[in-house]
Amino acid sequence: MRELGTDAENTWCPGCGNFGILRAVKKAAGLLDASAFDLDTLVMSSGIGCHGKIFDYLDLSGVYSLHGRAIATVTGMKMANPLLHPLAFVGDGDAYGEGLAHLLFAAKRNMDITVLVHDNGVYGLTTGQFTPTTERGVTTRSSPHGNVEEPFNPLLLMLDAGASFVARGYPGKLDHLADLIARAIEHVGFSFIDVLQPCVTFHDTYEEYNRRVEVLDATLNMAGARELALQHDALHIGVFYHETAVPYHERLLGDFNPVEDAPSRDERLAAVEDLSR
Amino acid sequence: MSQVFTFLVGGKAGQGVRSAGSTAASVFNDMGRAVFQMDDYPSLIRGGHNFSVVSTSPAEISSHYLEAQLVVALDQRSYDRHNGHLDDDGVMVHDADVDGDGVSLPITEKAEEYERPDLISGVASIASLCAAIGMTPARLETVVRRAYSSHVEDNLSYAMAIYEAADDEIGGRFSLETGDHRGGALLTGNQAIALGAASAGLNNYFAYPMTPATSILHFLAGHARDLGIAVMQPENEIAAANMAIGAAFAGSRVMVASSGGGYALMEEAFSMAGMVEAPVLFVLSMRPGPSTGVPTYTGQGDLDMALHQGHGEFPRIVASPGGIGEAFSLAGELLSMVWRFQTPGVLLTEKHCSESAMNVSLDPGAVPWAEPEMHPGGGYGRYRLTDTGVSPLLFPPSGQTVKWNSYECDENGITTEDADTIAVMHDKRQRKQQALREHLRDMATVNVHGDAGPVIATYGSTTLSVLEALRHGGLDARVVQPVYLEPFPSWELDGYDDVVVVEQSAAGSFEQLLREKTGVSVAAHVRRYDGRPFAPAALAAELEGVLP
């Protein structure tokens, strides 16, 4: 298997939770490679924010997209060439704020992509503002008297939107996270992993997560998944819910691949002639 | 003028006015006559007032006329509105319930004998038309069977009843000679755009509905399987434009379309397409703005937006077709151009082109197939520096790493803040702009219609109105129509003076562009900005007053 690192200088803060995510992705790629998965079909996109820098650190083909738009970008990749396995790295401000519609609709459609949210509850790259997942009362530079909004519950949001694979991971449990990522990529349909990511500079949650995180070892149905997603004391990591469902591109296109099965010029011109009579 | 015959049908939305217009257009098309159909409809689904006007001539025609030979008014409002639009020898046919002069036919009364009286009444206008132009009942049956194939027996029996009543009053009133336009396809501008892009190899189309661009979505969705194109309606225009970039990354020839508001939502992605060097064709079909404006009417108020949208400096291609045939060829040409130069392109058009129909001859074989310059082998860098600024492409899965980056980046697509690299990459994009300009110099970028007389400058489908006004008024003028608007072909516009500029903009954005980019002197301008396309007779009179 080829190395997935690049020569780009890593500029995450020392101790950043993103390092664990990066290691877990590389490890997941190793697991996939060992299971005869063609890593050349794994393509990526990322939004804008600290998480997005992973684009430069992973030797994978892809598009460094806009803030909030990586899910739309990878949807386009999948709809052009369904042989590709797109993986979108997004932030919590990115996916739950700026680009929420794209996330909800990708889940609703069962778009065959994987979305990995670097959920640190803070805008890091813009130096510390509250995000859609910041707890109420948290003081940030844009909420100096405490955040007055209730946070989203990402897992509930995704369960309600119709996601067919919903998971939560934690880079402090590296092998567990690597396994989740590999399973999410292999899942046929929309897969979602909310990754609890400590931000050592603006929202350091290592101690809290190390205390509260519990590995989930049961298989849950929808009701069980919802119940566990609502729990406040323990933060469970693992696959909350998964089901088998036909992905969007198959429902729309059958087995037609717009790029690989594109008609020849002669075939296309004949079709145009037919339609313009 | 005597050669032109105009049929106008008016009624409430839901009475089949637009399909009656299309059916009339196909009747004239079958006679080998040139046809122009314009639909005028408000932004509502039931009620209100719709009309469809179809003008036809055995020779050329490029506009509808409002002075009709035959008006069929399905309701009182249509009668009141269009009674003044009758030509001197014109005939007004109206429903018996309408209070007014003219030929009264039992349109509503007979329709009530059938299950769907509202939907069926448009057929009465076709029966009236067929009687008025002396067509046989057998021919009418053929027309109805082809155009109204659902509930066909009801439609046929209703049509025959109206035909008999109309035949007594106006049978054979007009005799229309056949023409030599046989074989032409009867298409709207939006259908032409879809077919043109298809002829250049379109693979994916993403669009959120917005009038007047929506019918491209309808047409491509309806024919996706015939053409082998994937058509997706995403959650909004932002998604459409970003999906298009993702699709292009995967090697797809891709197009998106909207009107001003939706196109504005694509602005961030438009700039990104410039940065990542994504070949994406954007269609912007204008309606009157600002903001929601007047959704189902026409205008040319978004020229500046097309020319300048998107933050940062990057090459773009903007061009506007001067008619429906050109909408076909230009859509294909632009899709090929964006692939050649790997930068976003804009096909700028208007409701008047998008939704009007003409019979045009298409030559799909002449449309250039969009072909990327592929990486010849060896180590790959997405943004490899070249003389033209265009870097070869490679699509995953390829065994190599292909990185497209919305940040400034190095030749391999890795993000940079290095001062030298930033400048080098700007230079690369500027070289591409220069190469694009050089390429345009070898292409036909400006149409000149006519070879003598004073000069009229116009663009887009306003060209159609101007040409018909000149024919109607018997006026001599040269019509200069830049098809490409960015890069602007200034080199083609030397030596024109005392130009009259005609456009559908209140601020005169096209005139400003001409003044900025060329040395031409402007003698006068004619502008219309009430949402309606120019009418040939009125425009001819205005031009006569201002042409030097």
Coordinates of C-alpha atoms in Angstrom, one line a residue, chain B residues 200 203 248 251-253 279 335-342 369-375 390-395 404:
Chain B
A200 CA -20.7 18.9 -27.3
N203 CA -22.6 14.3 -19.2
A248 CA -15.9 18.2 -13.5
G251 CA -14.2 14.1 -15.7
S252 CA -17.7 15.1 -16.5
R253 CA -18.8 17.7 -19.0
P279 CA -14.6 23.6 -16.8
L335 CA -18.9 23.9 -23.4
S336 CA -16.0 23.1 -25.7
M337 CA -14.3 26.4 -24.8
V338 CA -14.6 25.9 -21.1
W339 CA -12.9 22.5 -21.5
R340 CA -10.2 23.9 -23.7
F341 CA -9.4 26.7 -21.2
Q342 CA -10.5 25.1 -17.9
W369 CA -17.0 18.0 -29.0
A370 CA -15.6 19.1 -25.7
E371 CA -12.2 17.4 -25.3
P372 CA -9.8 18.0 -22.5
E373 CA -6.0 18.2 -22.9
M374 CA -5.0 15.1 -21.0
H375 CA -1.8 14.6 -19.0
V390 CA -3.6 25.7 -19.3
S391 CA -2.5 22.6 -17.3
P392 CA -3.2 19.1 -18.6
L393 CA -6.0 17.2 -16.9
L394 CA -6.2 13.8 -15.2
F395 CA -9.3 12.3 -13.7
W404 CA -7.9 20.8 -7.1

